[in-house]
mmCIF file of C-alpha atoms and ligand atoms in Angstrom:
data_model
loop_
_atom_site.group_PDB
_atom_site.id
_atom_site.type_symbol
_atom_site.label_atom_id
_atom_site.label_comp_id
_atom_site.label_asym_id
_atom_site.label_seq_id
_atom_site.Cartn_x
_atom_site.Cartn_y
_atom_site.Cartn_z
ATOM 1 C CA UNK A 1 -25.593 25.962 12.969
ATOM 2 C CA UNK A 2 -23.646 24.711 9.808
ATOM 3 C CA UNK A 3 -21.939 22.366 9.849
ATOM 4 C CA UNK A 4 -18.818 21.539 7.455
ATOM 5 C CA UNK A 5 -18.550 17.829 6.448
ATOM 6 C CA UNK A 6 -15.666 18.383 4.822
ATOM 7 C CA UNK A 7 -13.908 19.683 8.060
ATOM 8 C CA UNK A 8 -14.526 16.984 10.403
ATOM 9 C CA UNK A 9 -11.611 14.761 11.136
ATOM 10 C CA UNK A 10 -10.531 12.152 9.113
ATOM 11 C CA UNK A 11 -11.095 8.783 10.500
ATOM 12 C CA UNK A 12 -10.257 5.218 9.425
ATOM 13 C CA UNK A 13 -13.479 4.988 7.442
ATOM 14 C CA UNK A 14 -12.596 7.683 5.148
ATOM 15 C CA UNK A 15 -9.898 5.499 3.926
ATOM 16 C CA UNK A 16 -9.977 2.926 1.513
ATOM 17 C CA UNK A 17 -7.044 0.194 1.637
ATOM 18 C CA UNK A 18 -6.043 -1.869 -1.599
ATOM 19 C CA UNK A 19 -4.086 -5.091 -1.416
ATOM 20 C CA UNK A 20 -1.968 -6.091 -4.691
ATOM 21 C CA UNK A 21 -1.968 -9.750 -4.713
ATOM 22 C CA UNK A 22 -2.116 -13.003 -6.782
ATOM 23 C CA UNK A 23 -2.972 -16.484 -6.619
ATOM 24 C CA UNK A 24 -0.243 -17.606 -5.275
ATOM 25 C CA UNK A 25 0.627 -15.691 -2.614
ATOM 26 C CA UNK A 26 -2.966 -16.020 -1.138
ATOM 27 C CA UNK A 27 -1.552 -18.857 1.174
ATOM 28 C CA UNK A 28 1.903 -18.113 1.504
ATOM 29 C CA UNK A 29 1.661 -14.111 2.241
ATOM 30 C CA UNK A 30 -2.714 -13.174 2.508
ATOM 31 C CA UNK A 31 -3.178 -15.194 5.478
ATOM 32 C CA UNK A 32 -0.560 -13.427 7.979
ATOM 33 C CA UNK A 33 -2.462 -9.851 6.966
ATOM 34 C CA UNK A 34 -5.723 -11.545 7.534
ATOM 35 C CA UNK A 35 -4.336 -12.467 11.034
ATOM 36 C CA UNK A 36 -2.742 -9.311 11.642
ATOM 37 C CA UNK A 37 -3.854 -5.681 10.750
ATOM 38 C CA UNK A 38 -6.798 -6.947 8.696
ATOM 39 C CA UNK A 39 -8.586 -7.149 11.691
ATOM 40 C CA UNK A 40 -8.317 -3.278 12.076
ATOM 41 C CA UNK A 41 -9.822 -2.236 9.018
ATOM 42 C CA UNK A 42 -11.758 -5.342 8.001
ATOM 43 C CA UNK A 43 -14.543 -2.637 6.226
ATOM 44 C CA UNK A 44 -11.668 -0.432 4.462
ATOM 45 C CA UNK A 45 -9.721 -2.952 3.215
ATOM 46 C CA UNK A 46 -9.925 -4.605 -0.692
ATOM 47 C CA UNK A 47 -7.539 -7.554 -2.020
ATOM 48 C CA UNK A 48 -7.123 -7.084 -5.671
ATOM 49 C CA UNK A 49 -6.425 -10.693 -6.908
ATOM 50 C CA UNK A 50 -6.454 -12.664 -10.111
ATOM 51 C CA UNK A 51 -8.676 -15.864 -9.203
ATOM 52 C CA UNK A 52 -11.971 -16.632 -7.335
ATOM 53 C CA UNK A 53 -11.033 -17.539 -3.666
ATOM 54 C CA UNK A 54 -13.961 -18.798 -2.159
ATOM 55 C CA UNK A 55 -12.544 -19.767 1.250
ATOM 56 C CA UNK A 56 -11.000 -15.929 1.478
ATOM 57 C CA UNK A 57 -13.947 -14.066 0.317
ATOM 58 C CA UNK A 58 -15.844 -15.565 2.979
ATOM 59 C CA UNK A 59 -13.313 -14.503 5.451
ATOM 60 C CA UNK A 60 -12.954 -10.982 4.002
ATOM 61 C CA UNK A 61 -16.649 -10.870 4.066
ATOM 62 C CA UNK A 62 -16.512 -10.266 0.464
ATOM 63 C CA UNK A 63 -13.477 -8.337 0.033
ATOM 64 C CA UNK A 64 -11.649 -10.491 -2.587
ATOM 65 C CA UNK A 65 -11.701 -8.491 -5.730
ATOM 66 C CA UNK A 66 -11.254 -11.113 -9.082
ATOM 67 C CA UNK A 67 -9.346 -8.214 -11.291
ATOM 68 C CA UNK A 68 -9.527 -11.296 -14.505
ATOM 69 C CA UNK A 69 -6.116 -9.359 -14.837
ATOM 70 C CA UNK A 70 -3.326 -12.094 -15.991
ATOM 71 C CA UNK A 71 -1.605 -13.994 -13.141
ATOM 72 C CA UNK A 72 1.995 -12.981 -14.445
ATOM 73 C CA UNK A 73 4.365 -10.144 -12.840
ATOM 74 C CA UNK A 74 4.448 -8.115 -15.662
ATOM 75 C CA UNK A 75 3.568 -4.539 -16.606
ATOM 76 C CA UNK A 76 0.194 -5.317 -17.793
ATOM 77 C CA UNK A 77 -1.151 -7.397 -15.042
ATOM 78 C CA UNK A 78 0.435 -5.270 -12.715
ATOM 79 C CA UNK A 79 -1.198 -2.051 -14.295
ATOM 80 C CA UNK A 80 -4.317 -3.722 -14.774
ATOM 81 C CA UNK A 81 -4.746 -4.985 -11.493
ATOM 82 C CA UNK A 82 -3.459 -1.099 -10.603
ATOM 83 C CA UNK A 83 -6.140 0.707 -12.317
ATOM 84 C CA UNK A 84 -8.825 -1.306 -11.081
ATOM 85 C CA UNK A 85 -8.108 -0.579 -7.462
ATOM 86 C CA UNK A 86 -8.046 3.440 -8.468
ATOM 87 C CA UNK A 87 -11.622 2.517 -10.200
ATOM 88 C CA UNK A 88 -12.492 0.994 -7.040
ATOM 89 C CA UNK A 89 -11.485 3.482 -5.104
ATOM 90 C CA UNK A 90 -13.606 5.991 -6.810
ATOM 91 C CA UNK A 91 -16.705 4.339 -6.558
ATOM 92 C CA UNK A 92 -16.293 4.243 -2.734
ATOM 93 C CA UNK A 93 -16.780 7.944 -1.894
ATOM 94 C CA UNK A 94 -13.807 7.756 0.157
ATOM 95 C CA UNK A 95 -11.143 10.218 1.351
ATOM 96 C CA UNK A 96 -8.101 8.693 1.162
ATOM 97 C CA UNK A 97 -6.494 5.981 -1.759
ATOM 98 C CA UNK A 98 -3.688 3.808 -0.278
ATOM 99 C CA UNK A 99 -2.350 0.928 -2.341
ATOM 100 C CA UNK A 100 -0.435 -1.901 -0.422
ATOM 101 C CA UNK A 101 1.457 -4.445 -2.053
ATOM 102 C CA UNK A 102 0.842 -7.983 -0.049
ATOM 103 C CA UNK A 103 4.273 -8.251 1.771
ATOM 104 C CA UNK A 104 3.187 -5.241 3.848
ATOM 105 C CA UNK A 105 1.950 -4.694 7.235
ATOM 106 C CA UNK A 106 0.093 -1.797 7.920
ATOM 107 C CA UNK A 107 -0.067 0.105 11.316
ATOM 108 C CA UNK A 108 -3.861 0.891 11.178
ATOM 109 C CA UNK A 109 -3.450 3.565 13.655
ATOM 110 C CA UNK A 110 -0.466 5.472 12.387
ATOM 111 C CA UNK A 111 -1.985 5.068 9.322
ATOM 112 C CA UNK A 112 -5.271 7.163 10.349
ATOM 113 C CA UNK A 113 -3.115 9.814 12.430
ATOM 114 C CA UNK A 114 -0.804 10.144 9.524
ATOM 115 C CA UNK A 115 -3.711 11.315 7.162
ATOM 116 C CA UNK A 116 -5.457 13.484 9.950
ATOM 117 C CA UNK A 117 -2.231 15.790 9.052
ATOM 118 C CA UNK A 118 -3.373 16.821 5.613
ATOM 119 C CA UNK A 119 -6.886 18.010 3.940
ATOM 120 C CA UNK A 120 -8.098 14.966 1.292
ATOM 121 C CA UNK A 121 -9.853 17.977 -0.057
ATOM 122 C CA UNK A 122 -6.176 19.537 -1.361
ATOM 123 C CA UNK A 123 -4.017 17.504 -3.294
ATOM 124 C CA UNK A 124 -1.821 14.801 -1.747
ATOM 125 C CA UNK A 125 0.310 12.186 -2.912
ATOM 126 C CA UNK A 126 2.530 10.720 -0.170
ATOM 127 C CA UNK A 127 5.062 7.786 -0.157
ATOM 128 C CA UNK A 128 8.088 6.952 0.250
ATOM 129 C CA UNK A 129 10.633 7.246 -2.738
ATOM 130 C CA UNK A 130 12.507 4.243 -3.915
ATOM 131 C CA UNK A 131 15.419 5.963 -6.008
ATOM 132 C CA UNK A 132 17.259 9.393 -4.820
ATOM 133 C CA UNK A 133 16.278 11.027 -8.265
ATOM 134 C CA UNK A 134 13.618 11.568 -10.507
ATOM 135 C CA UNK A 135 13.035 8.649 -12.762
ATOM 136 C CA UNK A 136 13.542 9.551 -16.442
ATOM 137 C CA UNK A 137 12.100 8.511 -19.286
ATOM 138 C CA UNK A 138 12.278 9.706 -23.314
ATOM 139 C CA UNK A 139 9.205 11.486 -24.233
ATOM 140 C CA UNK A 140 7.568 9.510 -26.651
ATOM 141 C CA UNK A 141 5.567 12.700 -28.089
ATOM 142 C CA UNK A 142 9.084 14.501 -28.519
ATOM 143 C CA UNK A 143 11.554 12.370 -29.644
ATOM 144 C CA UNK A 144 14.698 13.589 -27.927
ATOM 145 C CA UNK A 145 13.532 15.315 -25.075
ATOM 146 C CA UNK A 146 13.279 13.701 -21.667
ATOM 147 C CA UNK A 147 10.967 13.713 -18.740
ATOM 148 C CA UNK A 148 11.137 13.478 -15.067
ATOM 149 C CA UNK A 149 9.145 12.508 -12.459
ATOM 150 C CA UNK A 150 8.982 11.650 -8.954
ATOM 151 C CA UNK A 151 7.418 8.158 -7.780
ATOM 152 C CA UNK A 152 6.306 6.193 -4.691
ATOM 153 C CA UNK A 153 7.371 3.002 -4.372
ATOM 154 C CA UNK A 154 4.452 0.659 -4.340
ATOM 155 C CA UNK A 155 6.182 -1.717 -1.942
ATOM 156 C CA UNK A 156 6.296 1.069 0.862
ATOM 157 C CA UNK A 157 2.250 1.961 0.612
ATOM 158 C CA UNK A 158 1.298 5.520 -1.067
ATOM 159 C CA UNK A 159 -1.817 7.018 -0.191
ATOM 160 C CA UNK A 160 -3.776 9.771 -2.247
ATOM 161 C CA UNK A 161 -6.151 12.272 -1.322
ATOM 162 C CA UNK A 162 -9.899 12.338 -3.771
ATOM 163 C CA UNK A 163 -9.049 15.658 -4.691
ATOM 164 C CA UNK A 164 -6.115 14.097 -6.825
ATOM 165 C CA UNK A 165 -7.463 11.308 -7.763
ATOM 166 C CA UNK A 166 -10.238 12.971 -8.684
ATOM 167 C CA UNK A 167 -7.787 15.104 -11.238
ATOM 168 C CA UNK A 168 -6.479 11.531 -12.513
ATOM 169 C CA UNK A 169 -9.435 10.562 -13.434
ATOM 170 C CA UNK A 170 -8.651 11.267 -17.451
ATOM 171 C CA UNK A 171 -5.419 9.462 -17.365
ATOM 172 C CA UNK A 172 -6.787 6.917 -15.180
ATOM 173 C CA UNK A 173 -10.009 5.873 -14.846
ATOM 174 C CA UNK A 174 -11.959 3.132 -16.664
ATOM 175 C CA UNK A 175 -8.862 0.959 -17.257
ATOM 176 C CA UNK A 176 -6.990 4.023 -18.827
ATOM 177 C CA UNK A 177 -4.448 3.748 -16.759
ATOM 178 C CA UNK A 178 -3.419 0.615 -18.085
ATOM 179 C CA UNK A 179 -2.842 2.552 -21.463
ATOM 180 C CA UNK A 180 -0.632 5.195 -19.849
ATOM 181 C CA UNK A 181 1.375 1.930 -18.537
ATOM 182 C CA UNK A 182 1.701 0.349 -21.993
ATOM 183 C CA UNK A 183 2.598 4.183 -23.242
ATOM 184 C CA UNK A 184 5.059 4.953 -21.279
ATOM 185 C CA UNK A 185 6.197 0.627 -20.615
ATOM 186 C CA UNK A 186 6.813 1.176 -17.168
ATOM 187 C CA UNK A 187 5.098 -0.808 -13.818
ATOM 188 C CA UNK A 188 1.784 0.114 -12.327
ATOM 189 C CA UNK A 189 3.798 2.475 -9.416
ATOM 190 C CA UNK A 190 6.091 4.235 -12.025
ATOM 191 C CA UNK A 191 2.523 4.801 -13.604
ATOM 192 C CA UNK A 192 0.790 6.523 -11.015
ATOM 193 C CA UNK A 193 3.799 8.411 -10.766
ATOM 194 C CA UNK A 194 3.518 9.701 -14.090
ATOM 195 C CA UNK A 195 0.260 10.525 -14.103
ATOM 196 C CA UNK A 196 0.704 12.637 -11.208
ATOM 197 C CA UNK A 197 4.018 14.181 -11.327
ATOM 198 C CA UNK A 198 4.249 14.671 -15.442
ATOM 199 C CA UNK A 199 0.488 14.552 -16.776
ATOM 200 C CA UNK A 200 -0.599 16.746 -13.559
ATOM 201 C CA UNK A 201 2.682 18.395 -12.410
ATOM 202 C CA UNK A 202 1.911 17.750 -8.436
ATOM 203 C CA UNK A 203 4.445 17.029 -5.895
ATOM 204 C CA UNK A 204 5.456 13.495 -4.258
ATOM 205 C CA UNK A 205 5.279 14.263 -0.656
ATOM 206 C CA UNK A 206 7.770 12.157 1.205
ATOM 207 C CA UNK A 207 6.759 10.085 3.947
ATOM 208 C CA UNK A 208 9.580 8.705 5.577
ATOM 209 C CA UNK A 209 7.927 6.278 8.152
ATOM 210 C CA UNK A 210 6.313 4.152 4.859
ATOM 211 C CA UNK A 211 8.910 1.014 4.307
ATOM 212 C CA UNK A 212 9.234 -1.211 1.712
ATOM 213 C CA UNK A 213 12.207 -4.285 1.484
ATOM 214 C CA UNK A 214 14.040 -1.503 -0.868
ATOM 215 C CA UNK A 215 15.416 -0.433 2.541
ATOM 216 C CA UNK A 216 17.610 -2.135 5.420
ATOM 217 C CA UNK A 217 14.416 -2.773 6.896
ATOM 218 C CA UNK A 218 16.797 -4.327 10.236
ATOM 219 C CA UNK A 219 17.888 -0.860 10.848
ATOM 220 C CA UNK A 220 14.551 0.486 12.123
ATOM 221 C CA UNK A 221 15.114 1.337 16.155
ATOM 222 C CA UNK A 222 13.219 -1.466 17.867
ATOM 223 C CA UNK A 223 11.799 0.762 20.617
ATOM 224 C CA UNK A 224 10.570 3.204 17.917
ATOM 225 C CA UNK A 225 8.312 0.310 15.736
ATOM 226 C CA UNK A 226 5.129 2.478 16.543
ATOM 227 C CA UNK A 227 5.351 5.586 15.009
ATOM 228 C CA UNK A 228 6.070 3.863 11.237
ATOM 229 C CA UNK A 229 3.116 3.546 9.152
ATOM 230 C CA UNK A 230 4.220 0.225 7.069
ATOM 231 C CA UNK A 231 6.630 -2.648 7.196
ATOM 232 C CA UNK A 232 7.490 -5.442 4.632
ATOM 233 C CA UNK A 233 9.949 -8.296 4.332
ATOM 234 C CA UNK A 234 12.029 -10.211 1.827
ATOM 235 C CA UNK A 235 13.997 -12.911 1.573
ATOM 236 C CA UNK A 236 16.554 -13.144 -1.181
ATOM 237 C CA UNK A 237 17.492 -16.392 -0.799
ATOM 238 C CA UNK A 238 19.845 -16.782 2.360
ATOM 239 C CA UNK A 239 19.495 -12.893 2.853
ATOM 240 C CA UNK A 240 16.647 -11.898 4.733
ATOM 241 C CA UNK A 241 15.536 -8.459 5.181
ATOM 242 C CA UNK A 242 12.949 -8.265 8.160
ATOM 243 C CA UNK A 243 12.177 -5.999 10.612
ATOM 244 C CA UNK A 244 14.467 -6.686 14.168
ATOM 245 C CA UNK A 245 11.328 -7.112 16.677
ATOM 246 C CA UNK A 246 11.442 -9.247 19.450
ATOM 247 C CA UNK A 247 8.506 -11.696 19.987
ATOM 248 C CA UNK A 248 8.068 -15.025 18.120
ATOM 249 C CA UNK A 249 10.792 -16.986 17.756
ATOM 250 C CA UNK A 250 12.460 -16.500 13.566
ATOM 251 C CA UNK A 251 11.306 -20.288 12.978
ATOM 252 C CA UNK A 252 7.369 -19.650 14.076
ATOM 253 C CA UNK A 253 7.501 -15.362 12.948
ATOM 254 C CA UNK A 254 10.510 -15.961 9.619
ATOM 255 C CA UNK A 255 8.595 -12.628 8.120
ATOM 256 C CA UNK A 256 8.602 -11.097 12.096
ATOM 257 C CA UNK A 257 4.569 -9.699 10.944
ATOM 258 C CA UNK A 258 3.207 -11.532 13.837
ATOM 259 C CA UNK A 259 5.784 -10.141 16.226
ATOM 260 C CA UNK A 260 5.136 -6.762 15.053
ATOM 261 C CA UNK A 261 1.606 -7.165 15.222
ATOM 262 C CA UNK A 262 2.091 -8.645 18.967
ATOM 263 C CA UNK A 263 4.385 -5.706 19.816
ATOM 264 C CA UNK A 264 2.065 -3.103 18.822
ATOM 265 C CA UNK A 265 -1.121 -4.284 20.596
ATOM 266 C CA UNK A 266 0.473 -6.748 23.292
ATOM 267 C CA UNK A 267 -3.123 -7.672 24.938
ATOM 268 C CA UNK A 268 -4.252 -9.837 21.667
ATOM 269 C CA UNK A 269 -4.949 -13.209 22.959
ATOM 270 C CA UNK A 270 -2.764 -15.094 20.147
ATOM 271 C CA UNK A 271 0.621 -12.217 21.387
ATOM 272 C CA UNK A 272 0.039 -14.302 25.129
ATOM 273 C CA UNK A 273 1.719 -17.189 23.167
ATOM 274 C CA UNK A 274 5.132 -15.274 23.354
ATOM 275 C CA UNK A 275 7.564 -17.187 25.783
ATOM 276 C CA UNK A 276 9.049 -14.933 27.880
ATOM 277 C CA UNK A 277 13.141 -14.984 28.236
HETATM 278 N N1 LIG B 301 2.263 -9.788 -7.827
HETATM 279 C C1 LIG B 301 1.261 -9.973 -8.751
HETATM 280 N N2 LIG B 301 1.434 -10.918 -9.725
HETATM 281 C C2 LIG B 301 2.548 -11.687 -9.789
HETATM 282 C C3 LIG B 301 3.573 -11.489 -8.842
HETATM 283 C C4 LIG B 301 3.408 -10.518 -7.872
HETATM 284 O O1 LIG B 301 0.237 -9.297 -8.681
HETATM 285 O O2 LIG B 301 2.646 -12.528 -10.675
HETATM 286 C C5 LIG B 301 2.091 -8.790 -6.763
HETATM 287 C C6 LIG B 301 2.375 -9.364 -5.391
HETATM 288 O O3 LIG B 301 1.247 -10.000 -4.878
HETATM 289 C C7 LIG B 301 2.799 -8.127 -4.627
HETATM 290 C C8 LIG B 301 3.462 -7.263 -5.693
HETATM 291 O O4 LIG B 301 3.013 -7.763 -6.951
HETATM 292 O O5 LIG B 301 1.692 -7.436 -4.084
HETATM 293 C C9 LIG B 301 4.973 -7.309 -5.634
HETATM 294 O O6 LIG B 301 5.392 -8.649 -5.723
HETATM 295 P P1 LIG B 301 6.691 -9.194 -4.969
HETATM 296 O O7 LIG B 301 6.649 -8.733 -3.553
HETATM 297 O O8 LIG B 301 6.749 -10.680 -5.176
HETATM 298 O O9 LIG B 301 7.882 -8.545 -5.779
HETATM 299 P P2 LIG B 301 8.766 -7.246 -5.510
HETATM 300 O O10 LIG B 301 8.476 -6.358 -6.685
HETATM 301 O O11 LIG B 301 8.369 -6.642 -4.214
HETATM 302 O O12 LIG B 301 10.157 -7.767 -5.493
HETATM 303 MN MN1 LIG B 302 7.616 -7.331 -2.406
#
């Protein structure tokens, strides 16, 4: 009997999660995912950071990722920190590359049903769009003539299959895709984009249940929280834009993570802390 390896279902092991972070969110925004879906995919998931952590690499058993990329929220740090989680990602033999920025709450197990849908051995790049047109840029190799391309916003999550990164691989492995982000001086997601929908000319499939703060994140149907894939949260100063969940109260849950995370699996011991109305 022969067996296929390749065929056999994908599972949440064949995925490998990167977190985006930096110093100084690892209080204010790490410790709520740590809490919360981390505990799901504790083996899958990396935090690519710009510091040693001591205290949170023992709690990620080893999971904190020092990039030595600058501390700053600009395009190099962000790139660099960027093509060191696709690096990462190759060296783990895994099927499936999704990036998470670390405002975002991931449903583990929409996550894993979402990429059962489509073969890591074809090429996939799903996310969730952040303008409603190609972004264009001048080419810099043809002064006068512009290029499109298609992006996923790294706020929402974007997942890709080996196959393509496996194609990216001369664009953006070994760092290089922090030169393709100082080429073309746009972010680390705008990069990616590039890379695969100019360099490689393959499609941006559309997931629409991946959510970033771009969106009225309130809007989502409260009864329908468990078939989207991720979440985020903002505040812009008085304006907040969080998902409408009930649970916690807004002073305990402000970002509404723990909420979510108590409305999706309601038996957790800490979701027993919800007073009932
Ligand atoms: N980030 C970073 N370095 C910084 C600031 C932010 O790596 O100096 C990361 C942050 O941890 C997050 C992502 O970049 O994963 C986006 O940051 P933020 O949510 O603050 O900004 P947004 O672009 O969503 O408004
Ligand atoms: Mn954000």
């Amino acid at each position: 009997l022969r067996f296929n390896l390749n065929t056999r279902p994908t599972t949440l092991n064949d995925i490998f999660i990167s977190v985006k972070t930096t110093e100084k969110f690892h209080e204010s925004r790490l410790k709520i995912l740590l809490d919360t879906w981390f505990q799901y995919a504790k083996e899958q998931t990396y935090f690519f950071t710009d510091t040693n952590d001591e205290k949170l690499n023992k709690k990620t058993n080893n999971h904190m990722i020092n990039t030595n990329c600058s501390a700053l929220h600009n395009r190099q740090a962000l790139c660099c920190k960027m093509a060191q989680e696709y690096d990462t990602f190759m060296e783990s033999k895994k099927r499936w590359f999704c990036h998470v920025d670390d405002d975002t709450y991931v449903n583990v197990p929409k996550l894993v049903t979402l990429l059962q849908k489509y073969n890591h051995t074809q090429d996939w790049y799903l996310g969730k769009l952040s303008l409603k047109h190609p972004l264009q840029i001048m080419d810099i190799n043809q002064p006068g003539k512009k290029i499109e391309f298609w992006f996923a916003t790294g706020g929402a999550g974007f997942c890709i299959s080996r196959s393509l990164a496996l194609k990216m691989m001369p664009h953006a492995g070994g760092g290089r895709l922090m030169a393709v982000g100082e080429e073309i001086r746009l972010p680390d997601d705008c990069t990616v984009g590039y890379i695969i929908g100019h360099l490689l000319k393959k499609p941006l499939t559309e997931v629409e249940d991946f959510h970033s703060h771009l969106e009225a994140l309130w809007l989502l149907r409260p009864n329908q929280l468990e078939k989207h894939v991720t979440f985020s949260y903002s505040y812009y100063g008085e304006k907040m834009n969080i998902v409408n969940v009930p649970g916690f109260s807004e002073d305990e849950d402000p970002t509404r993570l723990w909420s979510l995370h108590c409305y999706l699996f309601p038996y957790l011991k800490k979701c027993r802390d919800i007073k009932q109305s």
